[in-house]
């Protein structure tokens, strides 16, 4: 079932993962003093329509609960997230972005988009549109096949 196209996608995904290392991300991140590893946590909280818990962060990042808890604690300590008690379950803590967290994410989105814009600068509008459509479709399919793959 494996063909050259699937092999090319696999190689490309490995290259993308390597290019998204902590060192590379810190070079891409705005110089606001925020550890780039926290942006993954902030991205997860931002993506949720409602406040979420550490368990959802752990699942989305593909890390264990203790690692997610440490990352969340750092984001709270830096004033990027707040914790509140869930109204329906006092044992559950919900996470929401603070104004500083939203601002940091806006700057991170801007920096990442600037890099992607530069990468695709010589692409036609059609190629950009097709790539956006296909990679979005790929990520959605990945999320259905591999838990936490979205």
Short mmCIF file of C-alpha atoms in Angstrom, two decimals:
data_model
loop_
_atom_site.label_atom_id
_atom_site.label_comp_id
_atom_site.label_asym_id
_atom_site.label_seq_id
_atom_site.Cartn_x
_atom_site.Cartn_y
_atom_site.Cartn_z
CA UNK A 1 0.00 0.00 0.00
CA UNK A 2 3.03 2.25 0.44
CA UNK A 3 3.95 4.20 -2.66
CA UNK A 4 6.46 6.90 -3.51
CA UNK A 5 4.01 9.71 -2.69
CA UNK A 6 3.37 8.31 0.80
CA UNK A 7 7.13 7.89 1.32
CA UNK A 8 7.68 11.50 0.22
CA UNK A 9 5.02 12.71 2.67
CA UNK A 10 6.64 10.71 5.46
CA UNK A 11 10.05 12.25 4.72
CA UNK A 12 8.53 15.72 4.54
CA UNK A 13 6.76 15.26 7.88
CA UNK A 14 10.02 14.17 9.52
CA UNK A 15 11.72 17.27 8.09
CA UNK A 16 8.89 19.49 9.35
CA UNK A 17 9.13 17.96 12.83
CA UNK A 18 12.89 18.57 12.88
CA UNK A 19 12.42 22.14 11.72
CA UNK A 20 10.05 22.77 14.61
CA UNK A 21 12.61 21.96 17.32
CA UNK A 22 12.82 24.09 20.44
CA UNK A 23 15.98 25.78 19.13
CA UNK A 24 14.39 26.67 15.79
CA UNK A 25 11.15 27.82 17.41
CA UNK A 26 13.05 30.06 19.82
CA UNK A 27 14.67 31.77 16.83
CA UNK A 28 11.24 32.21 15.23
CA UNK A 29 9.48 33.41 18.38
CA UNK A 30 9.18 37.08 19.18
CA UNK A 31 11.75 38.30 21.70
CA UNK A 32 9.31 38.70 24.57
CA UNK A 33 11.01 36.35 27.01
CA UNK A 34 8.45 33.56 26.75
CA UNK A 35 9.80 30.03 26.53
CA UNK A 36 8.76 28.72 23.08
CA UNK A 37 7.75 25.37 24.60
CA UNK A 38 4.83 27.15 26.27
CA UNK A 39 3.34 28.20 22.95
CA UNK A 40 2.16 24.63 22.39
CA UNK A 41 0.14 24.86 25.60
CA UNK A 42 -1.24 28.27 24.66
CA UNK A 43 -2.14 27.02 21.17
CA UNK A 44 -4.12 24.12 22.67
CA UNK A 45 -6.05 26.39 25.04
CA UNK A 46 -6.72 28.87 22.23
CA UNK A 47 -8.06 26.13 19.92
CA UNK A 48 -10.70 25.02 22.41
CA UNK A 49 -14.11 26.66 22.18
CA UNK A 50 -14.39 26.44 25.97
CA UNK A 51 -11.89 26.38 28.83
CA UNK A 52 -10.02 23.09 29.01
CA UNK A 53 -8.11 21.09 31.59
CA UNK A 54 -4.58 19.79 31.85
CA UNK A 55 -5.74 16.40 30.54
CA UNK A 56 -6.83 17.95 27.25
CA UNK A 57 -3.52 19.80 27.01
CA UNK A 58 -1.61 16.55 27.63
CA UNK A 59 -3.60 14.67 24.99
CA UNK A 60 -3.27 17.42 22.39
CA UNK A 61 0.49 17.76 22.94
CA UNK A 62 1.06 14.02 23.12
CA UNK A 63 2.76 14.25 26.52
CA UNK A 64 2.01 12.63 29.86
CA UNK A 65 -0.06 14.38 32.52
CA UNK A 66 2.90 15.33 34.77
CA UNK A 67 4.73 17.01 31.84
CA UNK A 68 1.56 18.88 30.84
CA UNK A 69 1.03 19.95 34.45
CA UNK A 70 4.57 21.38 34.62
CA UNK A 71 4.09 23.27 31.34
CA UNK A 72 0.73 24.62 32.48
CA UNK A 73 2.20 25.69 35.84
CA UNK A 74 4.94 27.61 34.03
CA UNK A 75 2.38 29.31 31.78
CA UNK A 76 0.31 30.25 34.84
CA UNK A 77 3.43 31.54 36.64
CA UNK A 78 4.27 33.70 33.62
CA UNK A 79 0.76 35.16 33.62
CA UNK A 80 -0.23 33.57 30.29
CA UNK A 81 -2.99 31.30 31.64
CA UNK A 82 -5.39 31.39 34.56
CA UNK A 83 -6.81 28.43 36.42
CA UNK A 84 -10.38 28.37 37.62
CA UNK A 85 -12.46 25.69 39.28
CA UNK A 86 -15.00 24.03 36.98
CA UNK A 87 -18.50 25.07 37.99
CA UNK A 88 -19.80 21.50 37.64
CA UNK A 89 -16.88 19.70 39.32
CA UNK A 90 -14.84 21.37 42.05
CA UNK A 91 -12.06 18.78 41.56
CA UNK A 92 -11.49 19.92 37.97
CA UNK A 93 -9.37 22.95 37.05
CA UNK A 94 -10.05 24.83 33.83
CA UNK A 95 -7.51 26.85 31.91
CA UNK A 96 -8.11 30.09 30.05
CA UNK A 97 -5.81 32.52 28.31
CA UNK A 98 -5.04 35.81 30.00
CA UNK A 99 -4.77 39.04 28.04
CA UNK A 100 -0.98 38.58 28.14
CA UNK A 101 -1.39 35.02 26.85
CA UNK A 102 -3.59 36.19 23.97
CA UNK A 103 -1.10 38.94 23.16
CA UNK A 104 1.85 36.50 23.23
CA UNK A 105 -0.04 34.13 20.94
CA UNK A 106 -0.91 36.93 18.54
CA UNK A 107 2.78 37.80 18.29
CA UNK A 108 3.71 34.13 17.85
CA UNK A 109 1.10 33.68 15.11
CA UNK A 110 2.44 36.78 13.38
CA UNK A 111 6.04 35.52 13.57
CA UNK A 112 5.15 32.02 12.35
CA UNK A 113 3.01 33.36 9.52
CA UNK A 114 5.83 35.68 8.45
CA UNK A 115 8.14 32.66 8.17
CA UNK A 116 5.57 30.66 6.22
CA UNK A 117 4.89 33.66 3.98
CA UNK A 118 8.60 33.93 3.27
CA UNK A 119 8.85 30.19 2.55
CA UNK A 120 5.98 30.41 0.04
CA UNK A 121 6.91 33.83 -1.37
CA UNK A 122 7.57 32.49 -4.85
CA UNK A 123 4.51 30.21 -4.91
CA UNK A 124 1.50 31.15 -6.99
CA UNK A 125 -1.74 32.04 -5.22
CA UNK A 126 -3.19 28.78 -6.56
CA UNK A 127 -0.33 26.74 -5.11
CA UNK A 128 -0.72 28.46 -1.72
CA UNK A 129 -4.46 27.80 -1.73
CA UNK A 130 -4.03 24.17 -2.80
CA UNK A 131 -1.34 23.55 -0.19
CA UNK A 132 -3.48 25.12 2.56
CA UNK A 133 -6.45 22.97 1.55
CA UNK A 134 -4.43 19.76 1.31
CA UNK A 135 -2.41 20.17 4.50
CA UNK A 136 -5.56 21.08 6.43
CA UNK A 137 -7.24 17.96 5.05
CA UNK A 138 -4.15 15.86 5.89
CA UNK A 139 -4.06 17.10 9.49
CA UNK A 140 -7.79 16.41 9.92
CA UNK A 141 -7.35 12.88 8.57
CA UNK A 142 -4.28 12.37 10.76
CA UNK A 143 -6.32 13.37 13.79
CA UNK A 144 -8.91 10.70 12.98
CA UNK A 145 -6.29 7.95 12.45
CA UNK A 146 -3.71 8.88 15.12
CA UNK A 147 -5.09 10.08 18.47
CA UNK A 148 -3.47 13.43 19.22
CA UNK A 149 -2.32 13.69 15.60
CA UNK A 150 -4.24 16.86 14.97
#
